[in-house]
Coordinates of C-alpha atoms and ligand atoms in Angstrom, one line a residue:
X1 CA 105.5 96.0 135.1
X2 CA 108.6 98.0 134.2
X3 CA 108.5 99.4 130.7
X4 CA 111.3 101.1 128.7
X5 CA 109.8 103.6 126.2
X6 CA 112.1 104.3 123.3
X7 CA 112.2 107.2 120.7
X8 CA 110.3 109.3 123.2
X9 CA 109.4 112.9 122.3
X10 CA 107.8 115.4 124.8
X11 CA 104.4 114.7 123.4
X12 CA 104.7 110.8 123.8
X13 CA 105.5 111.3 127.4
X14 CA 102.7 113.8 128.0
X15 CA 100.2 111.3 126.6
X16 CA 101.5 108.3 128.5
X17 CA 101.5 110.4 131.8
X18 CA 98.0 111.6 131.1
X19 CA 96.4 108.3 130.2
X20 CA 98.6 106.0 132.2
X21 CA 98.0 107.8 135.6
X22 CA 95.7 105.1 137.1
X23 CA 97.8 102.2 135.8
X24 CA 100.4 100.3 137.8
X25 CA 103.0 100.5 135.1
X26 CA 106.4 101.9 135.8
X27 CA 107.6 103.8 132.7
X28 CA 111.1 104.9 131.9
X29 CA 111.4 107.2 128.9
X30 CA 114.4 107.2 126.6
X31 CA 114.8 109.7 123.8
X32 CA 117.2 107.4 121.9
X33 CA 115.8 104.8 119.5
X34 CA 116.2 101.1 120.2
X35 CA 118.7 99.1 118.3
X36 CA 121.9 97.1 118.8
X37 CA 123.8 100.0 120.2
X38 CA 121.1 100.9 122.8
X39 CA 119.7 97.5 123.7
X40 CA 121.5 97.4 127.0
X41 CA 119.2 100.2 128.3
X42 CA 116.5 97.5 128.4
X43 CA 118.2 95.7 131.3
X44 CA 115.7 95.3 134.2
X45 CA 112.6 96.0 132.1
X46 CA 109.7 93.6 131.4
X47 CA 108.7 95.3 128.2
X48 CA 109.9 97.8 125.6
X49 CA 107.6 100.3 123.8
X50 CA 108.8 101.4 120.4
X51 CA 107.9 103.4 117.3
X52 CA 108.4 103.4 113.5
X53 CA 112.2 104.1 113.4
X54 CA 113.3 101.7 116.2
X55 CA 115.2 98.8 114.7
X56 CA 114.2 95.4 116.3
X57 CA 116.5 93.2 114.2
X58 CA 117.8 89.7 115.2
X59 CA 120.7 91.0 117.4
X60 CA 118.5 93.5 119.2
X61 CA 115.8 91.0 120.0
X62 CA 118.3 88.4 121.2
X63 CA 119.7 91.1 123.4
X64 CA 116.2 91.9 124.8
X65 CA 115.6 88.2 125.4
X66 CA 118.9 87.8 127.3
X67 CA 117.8 90.7 129.6
X68 CA 114.4 89.1 130.3
X69 CA 112.2 91.4 128.2
X70 CA 109.0 89.6 127.4
X71 CA 107.0 92.1 125.4
X72 CA 107.5 94.5 122.5
X73 CA 104.7 97.1 122.4
X74 CA 104.6 99.0 119.1
X75 CA 103.0 102.5 119.2
X76 CA 102.2 102.2 115.5
X77 CA 100.5 99.9 113.0
X78 CA 103.4 98.9 110.7
X79 CA 105.8 96.2 111.9
X80 CA 108.3 96.1 109.1
X81 CA 111.1 97.1 111.6
X82 CA 110.6 94.0 113.8
X83 CA 112.2 90.5 113.2
X84 CA 109.1 88.6 114.1
X85 CA 110.7 85.2 113.7
X86 CA 113.5 86.0 116.2
X87 CA 110.8 87.4 118.6
X88 CA 108.8 84.2 118.4
X89 CA 111.9 82.0 118.8
X90 CA 112.7 83.9 122.0
X91 CA 109.2 83.8 123.3
X92 CA 108.8 87.6 123.1
X93 CA 105.2 88.8 122.3
X94 CA 104.8 91.6 119.8
X95 CA 101.7 93.9 120.0
X96 CA 100.8 96.9 117.9
X97 CA 98.1 99.6 117.4
X98 CA 96.4 98.4 114.2
X99 CA 94.4 101.6 113.5
X100 CA 94.3 104.9 115.2
X101 CA 92.8 107.7 113.1
X102 CA 92.4 107.3 109.4
X103 CA 90.8 110.8 109.3
X104 CA 94.0 112.3 110.7
X105 CA 96.1 111.0 107.7
X106 CA 93.3 111.7 105.1
X107 CA 92.9 115.3 106.4
X108 CA 96.6 115.9 106.2
X109 CA 96.7 114.7 102.6
X110 CA 94.0 117.3 101.8
X111 CA 96.0 119.9 103.8
X112 CA 99.0 119.2 101.5
X113 CA 96.8 119.6 98.4
X114 CA 95.3 122.8 99.5
X115 CA 98.6 124.3 100.6
X116 CA 100.4 123.4 97.4
X117 CA 97.4 124.6 95.3
X118 CA 96.5 127.8 97.0
X119 CA 100.0 128.5 98.3
X120 CA 98.9 129.6 101.7
X121 CA 102.3 129.0 103.2
X122 CA 103.8 131.5 100.8
X123 CA 101.0 134.0 101.2
X124 CA 101.4 133.8 105.0
X125 CA 105.1 134.7 104.8
X126 CA 104.5 137.4 102.2
X127 CA 101.8 139.2 104.1
X128 CA 103.8 139.1 107.4
X129 CA 106.6 140.8 105.5
X130 CA 104.3 143.5 104.2
X131 CA 104.2 142.0 100.7
X132 CA 100.5 142.0 99.6
X133 CA 101.1 141.1 96.0
X134 CA 99.3 138.1 94.4
X135 CA 101.9 137.5 91.8
X136 CA 102.5 133.7 91.3
X137 CA 99.9 132.7 94.0
X138 CA 97.3 131.6 91.5
X139 CA 95.7 128.2 92.2
X140 CA 93.0 126.1 90.7
X141 CA 89.5 124.9 91.7
X142 CA 89.3 121.4 93.1
X143 CA 85.7 121.3 92.0
X144 CA 85.2 119.0 89.0
X145 CA 88.9 118.1 88.9
X146 CA 89.8 114.4 88.8
X147 CA 91.4 113.1 92.0
X148 CA 92.9 109.7 91.7
X149 CA 93.4 107.5 94.8
X150 CA 95.5 104.3 94.9
X151 CA 94.4 102.2 97.9
X152 CA 90.9 102.7 99.3
X153 CA 91.3 101.1 102.7
X154 CA 90.7 102.9 105.9
X155 CA 92.7 106.1 105.1
X156 CA 91.9 106.0 101.3
X157 CA 88.2 105.7 102.0
X158 CA 88.3 108.7 104.5
X159 CA 90.2 110.7 101.8
X160 CA 87.6 109.7 99.1
X161 CA 84.8 111.2 101.3
X162 CA 86.8 114.5 101.7
X163 CA 87.5 114.7 98.0
X164 CA 83.9 114.1 97.1
X165 CA 82.9 116.9 99.5
X166 CA 84.9 119.3 97.3
X167 CA 82.9 118.3 94.3
X168 CA 85.8 116.6 92.7
X169 CA 85.5 113.5 90.4
X170 CA 87.0 110.7 92.5
X171 CA 88.6 107.8 90.7
X172 CA 90.3 104.9 92.5
X173 CA 92.4 101.8 92.1
X174 CA 92.5 99.1 94.7
X175 CA 92.7 95.3 94.4
X176 CA 89.3 95.2 96.2
X177 CA 86.6 97.8 95.4
X178 CA 84.3 99.1 98.1
X179 CA 80.5 99.1 97.4
X180 CA 80.0 101.8 100.0
X181 CA 82.5 104.1 98.1
X182 CA 80.9 103.2 94.8
X183 CA 77.5 104.2 96.1
X184 CA 79.0 107.5 97.2
X185 CA 80.2 108.2 93.7
X186 CA 83.8 106.8 93.6
X187 CA 84.6 105.3 90.2
X188 CA 87.0 102.3 90.3
X189 CA 89.3 102.2 87.3
X190 CA 92.5 100.2 86.4
X191 CA 95.8 101.5 87.8
X192 CA 96.8 102.7 84.4
X193 CA 93.6 104.7 83.9
X194 CA 93.9 106.3 87.3
X195 CA 97.5 107.3 86.5
X196 CA 96.4 108.7 83.1
X197 CA 93.3 110.5 84.2
X198 CA 94.2 112.2 87.5
X199 CA 94.8 115.9 88.0
X200 CA 95.8 115.0 91.5
X201 CA 97.0 111.6 92.6
X202 CA 97.0 110.6 96.3
X203 CA 98.7 107.3 97.5
X204 CA 97.1 105.3 100.3
X205 CA 98.2 101.7 99.6
X206 CA 100.7 99.9 101.9
X207 CA 104.3 99.4 101.0
X208 CA 104.8 95.9 99.7
X209 CA 107.1 94.3 97.1
X210 CA 104.3 95.0 94.6
X211 CA 103.8 98.6 95.4
X212 CA 107.5 99.6 95.9
X213 CA 108.2 102.4 93.4
X214 CA 104.7 102.2 92.0
X215 CA 105.4 105.8 91.0
X216 CA 108.5 105.5 88.8
X217 CA 109.7 106.9 85.5
X218 CA 107.4 104.6 83.5
X219 CA 104.3 105.5 85.6
X220 CA 105.2 109.2 85.5
X221 CA 105.5 109.1 81.7
X222 CA 101.8 108.1 81.4
X223 CA 100.5 110.9 83.7
X224 CA 99.1 114.3 82.8
X225 CA 101.6 117.1 82.5
X226 CA 101.4 119.2 85.6
X227 CA 99.9 116.5 87.8
X228 CA 99.9 116.9 91.6
X229 CA 101.2 113.9 93.5
X230 CA 100.6 113.4 97.2
X231 CA 102.1 110.7 99.3
X232 CA 101.2 110.2 103.0
X233 CA 101.6 106.4 102.9
X234 CA 105.2 105.2 102.7
X235 CA 108.2 106.9 101.1
X236 CA 109.3 103.9 99.0
X237 CA 106.1 104.0 96.9
X238 CA 107.8 106.8 95.0
X239 CA 111.2 106.4 93.2
X240 CA 112.8 109.7 94.5
X241 CA 115.3 110.0 91.6
X242 CA 112.5 109.5 89.0
X243 CA 110.3 112.1 90.6
X244 CA 113.1 114.6 90.7
X245 CA 113.6 114.2 87.0
X246 CA 109.8 114.6 86.4
X247 CA 109.9 117.8 88.5
X248 CA 112.8 119.2 86.5
X249 CA 111.0 118.4 83.3
X250 CA 107.8 120.1 84.7
X251 CA 105.9 116.8 84.1
X252 CA 105.0 116.9 87.8
X253 CA 103.5 120.2 88.7
X254 CA 103.3 119.8 92.4
X255 CA 104.6 117.2 94.9
X256 CA 103.4 116.9 98.5
X257 CA 105.0 114.2 100.7
X258 CA 104.7 113.3 104.4
X259 CA 106.9 110.3 103.9
X260 CA 110.3 109.8 102.2
X261 CA 112.2 106.7 101.3
X262 CA 115.3 107.7 103.3
X263 CA 113.4 109.3 106.2
X264 CA 114.8 107.1 108.9
X265 CA 118.0 109.3 109.3
X266 CA 116.1 112.6 109.1
X267 CA 112.6 112.6 110.4
X268 CA 111.8 113.3 114.0
X269 CA 115.2 114.9 114.5
X270 CA 116.1 118.6 114.7
X271 CA 119.0 118.9 112.2
X272 CA 118.6 122.6 111.8
X273 CA 122.2 123.2 113.0
X274 CA 123.7 120.2 111.2
X275 CA 124.8 119.3 107.7
X276 CA 122.0 117.3 106.2
X277 CA 123.5 114.0 105.0
X278 CA 121.0 113.5 102.2
X279 CA 121.4 115.2 98.8
X280 CA 118.1 114.0 97.5
X281 CA 115.9 115.7 100.1
X282 CA 117.9 118.9 99.7
X283 CA 117.2 118.8 95.9
X284 CA 113.5 118.2 96.6
X285 CA 113.5 121.1 99.0
X286 CA 114.9 123.4 96.3
X287 CA 111.7 123.2 94.2
X288 CA 109.1 125.9 94.9
X289 CA 106.3 123.4 94.1
X290 CA 107.4 120.7 96.6
X291 CA 106.0 120.5 100.1
X292 CA 107.5 118.1 102.6
X293 CA 106.2 117.3 106.1
X294 CA 108.1 114.9 108.4
X295 CA 105.7 112.0 108.9
X296 CA 103.2 114.0 110.8
X297 CA 100.0 113.0 109.0
X298 CA 99.0 110.8 112.0
X299 CA 99.8 113.5 114.5
X300 CA 96.4 114.7 115.9
X301 CA 95.2 114.7 119.5
X302 CA 92.7 112.1 118.7
X303 CA 95.2 109.7 117.1
X304 CA 97.7 110.2 119.9
X305 CA 95.0 109.4 122.5
X306 CA 94.1 106.3 120.6
X307 CA 97.7 105.2 120.2
X308 CA 98.4 105.7 123.9
X309 CA 95.2 104.0 125.1
X310 CA 95.6 101.0 122.8
X311 CA 99.2 100.6 123.8
X312 CA 98.3 100.8 127.5
X313 CA 95.5 98.2 127.0
X314 CA 97.9 95.9 125.1
X315 CA 100.4 96.0 128.0
X316 CA 97.6 95.5 130.6
X317 CA 96.3 92.4 128.7
X318 CA 99.8 91.0 128.6
X319 CA 100.3 91.7 132.3
X320 CA 97.0 89.9 133.2
X321 CA 97.8 87.0 130.9
X322 CA 94.7 87.7 128.8
X323 CA 94.4 87.0 125.0
X324 CA 96.4 89.6 123.1
X325 CA 93.9 91.2 120.7
X326 CA 96.6 93.2 118.9
X327 CA 99.3 90.6 118.8
X328 CA 101.3 90.2 115.6
X329 CA 102.1 86.5 115.1
Ligands
LIG401 P1 94.4 99.6 105.0 O1 95.0 98.3 105.1 O2 93.1 99.9 105.6 O3 94.2 100.0 103.4 C1 95.2 99.7 102.4 C2 94.5 99.5 101.1 O4 95.5 99.3 100.1 C3 93.6 98.2 101.1 O5 92.3 98.6 100.6 C4 94.3 97.3 100.1 O6 93.5 96.5 99.4 C5 95.0 98.3 99.2 N1 96.1 97.7 98.5 C6 97.0 96.8 98.9 N2 97.9 96.5 97.9 C7 97.5 97.3 96.9 C8 98.0 97.5 95.6 N3 99.1 96.7 95.1 N4 97.4 98.4 94.8 C9 96.4 99.1 95.2 N5 95.9 99.0 96.4 C10 96.4 98.1 97.2 O7 95.5 100.7 105.5 P2 95.3 102.2 105.9 O8 95.0 102.2 107.4 O9 94.3 102.8 105.0 O10 96.8 102.7 105.7 C11 97.3 102.9 104.4 C12 98.8 103.3 104.6 O11 98.9 104.5 105.2 C13 99.6 102.4 105.6 O12 100.0 101.2 104.9 C14 100.7 103.2 106.0 O13 101.8 103.0 105.2 C15 100.2 104.6 105.8 N6 100.1 105.4 107.0 C16 100.7 106.6 107.1 C17 100.6 107.4 108.3 C18 101.3 108.8 108.4 O14 101.4 109.3 109.4 N7 101.8 109.3 107.3 C19 99.9 106.9 109.4 C20 99.3 105.7 109.2 C21 99.4 104.9 108.1

């Protein structure tokens, strides 16, 4: 099978070459993302392999169909960027990697908390420059603080276990509570109570119409002054303008985000020599108590291995005409 891999970075290629060695697939790697402007690159391929910021809208999928592409293999779990209806109409199968490593994302959420709290990023730079002062580096103990979690699915549950390990009081809101987590000491509360009681709030629910801007001015108003907010889920869970106001008013004491509502035009690109076309992220970056990473919470060796192997298995099942375990229909 001939497969066009879009949005390829060096590390994607490394993993495909490592784990795809014994397979019969013929991969071509493209750095560009897939969309209407680049769909012609798919000519002569049986399948396309894509990631979170490729745009598989109606026109792109019709373009793929006219070139004989039969399979879209997503290297991620989310599929909000794919027009499934058009894919179905054109008899193109869509497969994904439903879960790779919840621990990777949960551990990154804790890394954001510890960095913001203990300011290790600042201490590192200071000491390298010969500044051994501790001024303004003071943090707080996580022990016995209340950590609130919205969404206790695979990632939220892994994060609950980490937070419990620090001796924190873990409170959570989810539409469905987990008996396992309750037995470990997680206390389920209403959304409002979690907002009101948390010293640190970590978001782990999916982005849906219901959760869009779940952290907005109204929610922020009910939270503790100086609260730390962590988002490793999806950018649009937070209303960026509202959180900017809350940072200015010092209502929010710390913000750690791995995702950003307008990340599509920024993340995974090296814009260090460019003019950044986004005033909101520049304003966020101007706060000393804001830490931003560019959607890297998933990025561990274990997760990359899982993503690659599942993608290869998905393509192999398609090639062999087997049932597609990870098909999105
Ligand atoms: P999951 O489906 O296992 O868990 C999601 C949980 O959220 C479920 O328990 C569900 O009941 C709950 N939920 C749904 N709607 C809710 C609502 N309105 N209020 C409260 N809880 C609600 O998903 P997961 O694997 O734990 O992933 C969670 C999210 O993490 C994903 O949706 C994705 O956006 C994000 N993610 C980020 C990265 C990254 O690299 N930053 C990587 C993978 C996933």
